[in-house]
CSV table of C-alpha atoms in Angstrom, one decimal:
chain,number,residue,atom,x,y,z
A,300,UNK,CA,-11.8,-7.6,-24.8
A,301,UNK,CA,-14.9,-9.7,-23.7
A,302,UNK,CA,-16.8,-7.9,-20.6
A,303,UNK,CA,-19.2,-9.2,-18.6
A,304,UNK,CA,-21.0,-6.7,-16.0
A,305,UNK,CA,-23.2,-7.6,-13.5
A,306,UNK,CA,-25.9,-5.0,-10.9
A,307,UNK,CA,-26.3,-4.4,-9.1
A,308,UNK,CA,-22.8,-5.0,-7.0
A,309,UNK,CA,-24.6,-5.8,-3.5
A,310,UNK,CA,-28.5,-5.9,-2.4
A,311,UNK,CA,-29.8,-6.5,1.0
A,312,UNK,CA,-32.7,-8.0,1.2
A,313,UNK,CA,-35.5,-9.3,4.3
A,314,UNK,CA,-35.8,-12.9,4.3
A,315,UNK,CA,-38.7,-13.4,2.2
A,316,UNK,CA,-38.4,-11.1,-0.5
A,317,UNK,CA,-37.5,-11.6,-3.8
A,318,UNK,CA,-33.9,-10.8,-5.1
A,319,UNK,CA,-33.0,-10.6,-9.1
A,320,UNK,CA,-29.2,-9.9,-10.8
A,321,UNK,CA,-28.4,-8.9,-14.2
A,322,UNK,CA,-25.5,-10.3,-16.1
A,323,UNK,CA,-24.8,-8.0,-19.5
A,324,UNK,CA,-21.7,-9.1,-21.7
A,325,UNK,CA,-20.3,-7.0,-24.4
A,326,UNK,CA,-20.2,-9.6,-26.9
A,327,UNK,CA,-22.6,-12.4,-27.8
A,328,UNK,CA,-21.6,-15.8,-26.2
A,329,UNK,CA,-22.1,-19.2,-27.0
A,330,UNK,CA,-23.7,-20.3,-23.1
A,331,UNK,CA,-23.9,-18.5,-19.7
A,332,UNK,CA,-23.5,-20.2,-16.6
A,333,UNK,CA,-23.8,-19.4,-12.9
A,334,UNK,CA,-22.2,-20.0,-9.6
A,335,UNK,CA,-22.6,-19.1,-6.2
A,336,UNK,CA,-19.6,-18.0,-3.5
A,337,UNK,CA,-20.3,-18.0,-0.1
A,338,UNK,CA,-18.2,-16.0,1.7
A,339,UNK,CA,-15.0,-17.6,2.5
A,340,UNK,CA,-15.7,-20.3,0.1
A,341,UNK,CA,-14.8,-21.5,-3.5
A,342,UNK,CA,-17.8,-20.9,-6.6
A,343,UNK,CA,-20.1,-23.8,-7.0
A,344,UNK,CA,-21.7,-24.2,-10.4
A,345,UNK,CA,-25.6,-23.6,-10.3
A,346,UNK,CA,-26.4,-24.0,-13.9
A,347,UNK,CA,-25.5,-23.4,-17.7
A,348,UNK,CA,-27.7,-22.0,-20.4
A,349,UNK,CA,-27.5,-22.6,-24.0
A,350,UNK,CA,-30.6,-21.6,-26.4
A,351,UNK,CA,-31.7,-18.3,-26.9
A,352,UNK,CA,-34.2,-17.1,-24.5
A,353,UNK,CA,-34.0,-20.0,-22.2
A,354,UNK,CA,-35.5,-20.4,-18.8
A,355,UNK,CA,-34.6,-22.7,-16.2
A,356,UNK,CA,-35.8,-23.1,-12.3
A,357,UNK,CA,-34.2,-24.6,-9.8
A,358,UNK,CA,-36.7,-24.9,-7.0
A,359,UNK,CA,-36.7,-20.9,-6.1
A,360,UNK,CA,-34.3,-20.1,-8.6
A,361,UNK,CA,-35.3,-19.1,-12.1
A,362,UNK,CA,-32.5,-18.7,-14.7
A,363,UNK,CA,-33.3,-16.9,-17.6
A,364,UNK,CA,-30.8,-16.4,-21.0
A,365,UNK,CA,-31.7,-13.3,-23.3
A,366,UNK,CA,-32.8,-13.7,-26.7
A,367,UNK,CA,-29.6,-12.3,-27.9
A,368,UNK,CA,-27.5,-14.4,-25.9
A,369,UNK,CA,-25.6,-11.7,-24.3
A,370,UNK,CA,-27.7,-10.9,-21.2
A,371,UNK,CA,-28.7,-13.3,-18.4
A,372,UNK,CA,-30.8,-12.9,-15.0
A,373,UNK,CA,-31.3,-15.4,-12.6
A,374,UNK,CA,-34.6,-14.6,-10.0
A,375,UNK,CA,-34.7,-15.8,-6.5
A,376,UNK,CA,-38.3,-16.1,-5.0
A,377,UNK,CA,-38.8,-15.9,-1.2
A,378,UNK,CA,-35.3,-15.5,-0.4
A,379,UNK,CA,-33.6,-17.4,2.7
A,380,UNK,CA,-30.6,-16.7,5.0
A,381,UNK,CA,-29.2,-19.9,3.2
A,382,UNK,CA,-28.9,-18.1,-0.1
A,383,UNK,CA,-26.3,-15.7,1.2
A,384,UNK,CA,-23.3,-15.3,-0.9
A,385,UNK,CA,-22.1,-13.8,-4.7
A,386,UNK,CA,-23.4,-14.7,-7.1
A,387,UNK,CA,-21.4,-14.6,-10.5
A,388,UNK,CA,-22.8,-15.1,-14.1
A,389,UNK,CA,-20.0,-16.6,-16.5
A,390,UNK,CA,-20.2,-16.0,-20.1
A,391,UNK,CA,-18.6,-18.8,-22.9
A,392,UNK,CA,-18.0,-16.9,-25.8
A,393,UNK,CA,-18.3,-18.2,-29.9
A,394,UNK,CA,-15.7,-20.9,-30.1
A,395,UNK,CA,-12.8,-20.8,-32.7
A,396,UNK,CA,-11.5,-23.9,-34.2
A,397,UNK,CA,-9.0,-25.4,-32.1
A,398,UNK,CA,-10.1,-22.8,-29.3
A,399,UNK,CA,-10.2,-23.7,-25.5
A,400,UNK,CA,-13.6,-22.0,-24.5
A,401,UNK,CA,-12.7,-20.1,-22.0
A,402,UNK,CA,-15.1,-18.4,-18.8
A,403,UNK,CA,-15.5,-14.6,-18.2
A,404,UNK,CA,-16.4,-13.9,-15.0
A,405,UNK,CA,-19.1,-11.3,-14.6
A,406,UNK,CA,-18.4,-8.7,-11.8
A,407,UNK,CA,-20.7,-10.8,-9.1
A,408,UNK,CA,-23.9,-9.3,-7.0
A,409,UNK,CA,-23.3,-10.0,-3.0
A,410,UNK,CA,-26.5,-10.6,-1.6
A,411,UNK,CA,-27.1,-10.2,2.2
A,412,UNK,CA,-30.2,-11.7,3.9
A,413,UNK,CA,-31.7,-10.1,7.1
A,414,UNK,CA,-33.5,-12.5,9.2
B,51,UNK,CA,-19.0,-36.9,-9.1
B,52,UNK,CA,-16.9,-34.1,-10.7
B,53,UNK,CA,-14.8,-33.4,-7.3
B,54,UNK,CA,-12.1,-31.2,-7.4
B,55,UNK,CA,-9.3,-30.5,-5.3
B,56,UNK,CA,-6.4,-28.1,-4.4
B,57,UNK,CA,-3.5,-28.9,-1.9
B,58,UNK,CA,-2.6,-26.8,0.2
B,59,UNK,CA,-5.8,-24.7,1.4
B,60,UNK,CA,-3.8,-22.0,2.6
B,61,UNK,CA,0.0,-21.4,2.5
B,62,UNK,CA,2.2,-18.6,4.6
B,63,UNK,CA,5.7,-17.6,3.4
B,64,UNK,CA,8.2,-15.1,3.2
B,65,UNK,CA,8.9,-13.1,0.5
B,66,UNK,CA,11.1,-14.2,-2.3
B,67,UNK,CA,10.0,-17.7,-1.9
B,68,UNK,CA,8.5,-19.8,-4.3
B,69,UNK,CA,5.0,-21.8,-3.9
B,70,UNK,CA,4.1,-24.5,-5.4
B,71,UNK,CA,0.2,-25.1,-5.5
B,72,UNK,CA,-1.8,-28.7,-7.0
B,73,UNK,CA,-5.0,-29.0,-8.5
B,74,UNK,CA,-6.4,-32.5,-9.1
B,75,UNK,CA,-9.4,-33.9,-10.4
B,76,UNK,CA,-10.9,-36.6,-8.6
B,77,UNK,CA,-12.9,-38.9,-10.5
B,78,UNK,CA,-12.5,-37.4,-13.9
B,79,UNK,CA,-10.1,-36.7,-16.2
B,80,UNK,CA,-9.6,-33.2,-17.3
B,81,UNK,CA,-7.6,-32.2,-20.6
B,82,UNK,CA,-8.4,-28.9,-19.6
B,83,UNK,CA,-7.7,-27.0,-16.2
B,84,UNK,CA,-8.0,-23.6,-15.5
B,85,UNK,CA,-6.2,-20.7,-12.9
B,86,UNK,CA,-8.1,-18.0,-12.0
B,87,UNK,CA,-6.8,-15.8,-9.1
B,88,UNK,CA,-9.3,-13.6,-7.1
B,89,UNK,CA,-8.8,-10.2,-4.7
B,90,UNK,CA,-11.0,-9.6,-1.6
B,91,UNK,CA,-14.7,-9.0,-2.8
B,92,UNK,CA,-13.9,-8.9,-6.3
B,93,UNK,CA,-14.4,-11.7,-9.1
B,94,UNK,CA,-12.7,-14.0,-10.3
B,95,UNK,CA,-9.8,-13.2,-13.0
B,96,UNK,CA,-8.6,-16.0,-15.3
B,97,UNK,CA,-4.8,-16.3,-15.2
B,98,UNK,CA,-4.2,-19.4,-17.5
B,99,UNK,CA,-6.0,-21.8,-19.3
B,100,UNK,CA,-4.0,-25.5,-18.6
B,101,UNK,CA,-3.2,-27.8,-21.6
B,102,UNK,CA,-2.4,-31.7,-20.5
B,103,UNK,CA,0.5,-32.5,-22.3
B,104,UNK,CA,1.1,-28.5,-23.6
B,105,UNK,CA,2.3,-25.1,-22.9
B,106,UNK,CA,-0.2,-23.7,-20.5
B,107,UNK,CA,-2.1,-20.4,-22.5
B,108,UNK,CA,-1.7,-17.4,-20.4
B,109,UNK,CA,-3.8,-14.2,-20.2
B,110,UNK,CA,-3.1,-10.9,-21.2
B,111,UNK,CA,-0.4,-9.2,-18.1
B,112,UNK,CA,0.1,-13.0,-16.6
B,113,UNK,CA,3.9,-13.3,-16.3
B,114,UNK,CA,4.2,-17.4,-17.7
B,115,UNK,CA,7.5,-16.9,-16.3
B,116,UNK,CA,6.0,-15.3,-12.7
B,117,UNK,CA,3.5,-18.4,-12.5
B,118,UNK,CA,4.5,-21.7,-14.4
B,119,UNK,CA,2.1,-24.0,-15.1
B,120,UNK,CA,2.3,-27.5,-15.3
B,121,UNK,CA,-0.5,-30.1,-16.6
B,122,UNK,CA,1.8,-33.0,-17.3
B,123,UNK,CA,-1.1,-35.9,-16.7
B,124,UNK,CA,-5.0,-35.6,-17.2
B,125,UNK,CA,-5.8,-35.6,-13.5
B,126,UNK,CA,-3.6,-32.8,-12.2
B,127,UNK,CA,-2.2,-29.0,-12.6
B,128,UNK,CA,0.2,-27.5,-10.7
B,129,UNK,CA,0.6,-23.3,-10.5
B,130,UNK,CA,4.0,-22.3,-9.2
B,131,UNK,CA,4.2,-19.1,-7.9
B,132,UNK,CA,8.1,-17.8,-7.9
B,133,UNK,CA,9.8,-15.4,-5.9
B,134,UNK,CA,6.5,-14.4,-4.4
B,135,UNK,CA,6.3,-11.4,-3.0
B,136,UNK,CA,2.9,-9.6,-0.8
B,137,UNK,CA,1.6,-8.0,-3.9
B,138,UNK,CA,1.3,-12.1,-5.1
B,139,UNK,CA,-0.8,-12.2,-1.9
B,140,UNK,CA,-4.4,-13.7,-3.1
B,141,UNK,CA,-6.9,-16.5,-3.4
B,142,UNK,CA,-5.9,-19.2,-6.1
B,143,UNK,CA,-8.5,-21.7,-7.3
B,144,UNK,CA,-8.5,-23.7,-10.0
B,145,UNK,CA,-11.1,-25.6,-12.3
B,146,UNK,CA,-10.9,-28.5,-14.1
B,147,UNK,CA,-13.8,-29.0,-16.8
B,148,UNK,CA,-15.5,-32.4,-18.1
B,149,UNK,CA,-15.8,-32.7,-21.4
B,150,UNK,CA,-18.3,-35.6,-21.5
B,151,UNK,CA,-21.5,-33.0,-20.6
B,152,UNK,CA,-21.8,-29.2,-20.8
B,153,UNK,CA,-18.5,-28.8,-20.1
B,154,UNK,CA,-19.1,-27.5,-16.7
B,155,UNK,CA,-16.3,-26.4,-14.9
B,156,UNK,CA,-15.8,-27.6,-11.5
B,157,UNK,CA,-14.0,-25.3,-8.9
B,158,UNK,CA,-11.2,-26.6,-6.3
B,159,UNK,CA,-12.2,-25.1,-3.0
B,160,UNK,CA,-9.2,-22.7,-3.6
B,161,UNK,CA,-5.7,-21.6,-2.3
B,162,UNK,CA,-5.5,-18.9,0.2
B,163,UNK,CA,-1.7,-17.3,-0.2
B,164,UNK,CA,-0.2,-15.1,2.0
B,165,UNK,CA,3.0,-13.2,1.1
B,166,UNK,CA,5.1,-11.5,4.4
């Protein structure tokens, strides 16, 4: 079945440096999204990608979508204690007629902050 | 907009009971809702995808008959876990998606169930 595998697992990081994931599925899917978990809390969506070799930003946060739609990164500068959390890619795959397009949830990177 | 919620937050009970767990969408309607269940520190596995008005599609090792499923209006889902027992033990959330943009899905803030 679909996988979706993300590294590293965890990263520890000073405030102020920069902090990149990798999100690799098996198969080629329609979008990718993202969505962040802070500890104790539920995943709050972050963004979706579509097109092939699309980039997004979100203030510090740059999204990025392979040009073979099955690999995603997302790259956050200057990190901050407020960025704490997992973050979790979440791949769509091709859609089949009639088919509810279902998420896969990538494995997550925890990402720690030091003040 | 797109608010989400699941009632209740966190539920206690004894082994061999059954728990009954909602998951409404606030300002939107949702023909689709989804169950994922998640472990300490690892991701989030999707249970069953939630039909309004249809049998709920279940993953690959879900008991349907471990965890019904109910969507019977377009604002809210219901997962009943039956005859739980502590291996059931976990962190429930749902997500209902809008089908009028990207078809983001919006997460409840989660059901925290613990099985004695």
């Amino acid at each position: 079945g679909q996988q979706v595998m993300q590294i590293p697992q965890y990263q520890h990081v000073q405030e102020g440096e920069d902090f990149t994931t990798y999100c690799n599925s098996s198969t080629t899917l329609s979008n990718i999204q993202w969505y962040k978990q802070r500890p104790g809390g539920h995943p709050v969506f972050l963004i979706q990608l579509v097109k092939s070799g699309e980039v997004k930003k979100q203030k510090r946060l740059t999204f990025q979508f392979g040009e073979a739609k099955k690999n995603s990164s997302l790259h956050i500068t200057a990190t901050q204690t407020t960025d704490v959390g997992t973050y979790f890619c979440a791949g769509s795959g091709l859609r089949f007629r009639g088919a509810t397009n279902k998420l896969i949830f990538g494995t997550g990177t925890l990402l720690a902050v030091q003040p | 907009g797109a608010v989400v919620s699941q009632h209740p937050s966190w539920v206690i009970c004894k082994s061999g009971t059954s728990v009954k767990i909602e998951c409404r969408s606030l300002d939107f309607q949702a023909t689709t809702m989804f169950w994922y269940r998640q472990f300490p520190k690892q991701s989030l596995m999707l249970m069953a995808t939630s039909n309004e008005g249809s049998k709920a599609t279940y993953e690959q090792g879900v008991e349907k008959d471990k965890f019904l499923i109910n969507h019977a209006s377009l604002t809210l889902s219901t997962l009943t876990v039956t005859s739980a027992h502590p291996e059931d033990s976990s962190f429930y959330i749902c997500s209902a998606r809008d089908h009028r943009g990207v078809e983001t899905q919006y997460f409840g803030p989660g059901t925290r169930l613990l099985v004695l």
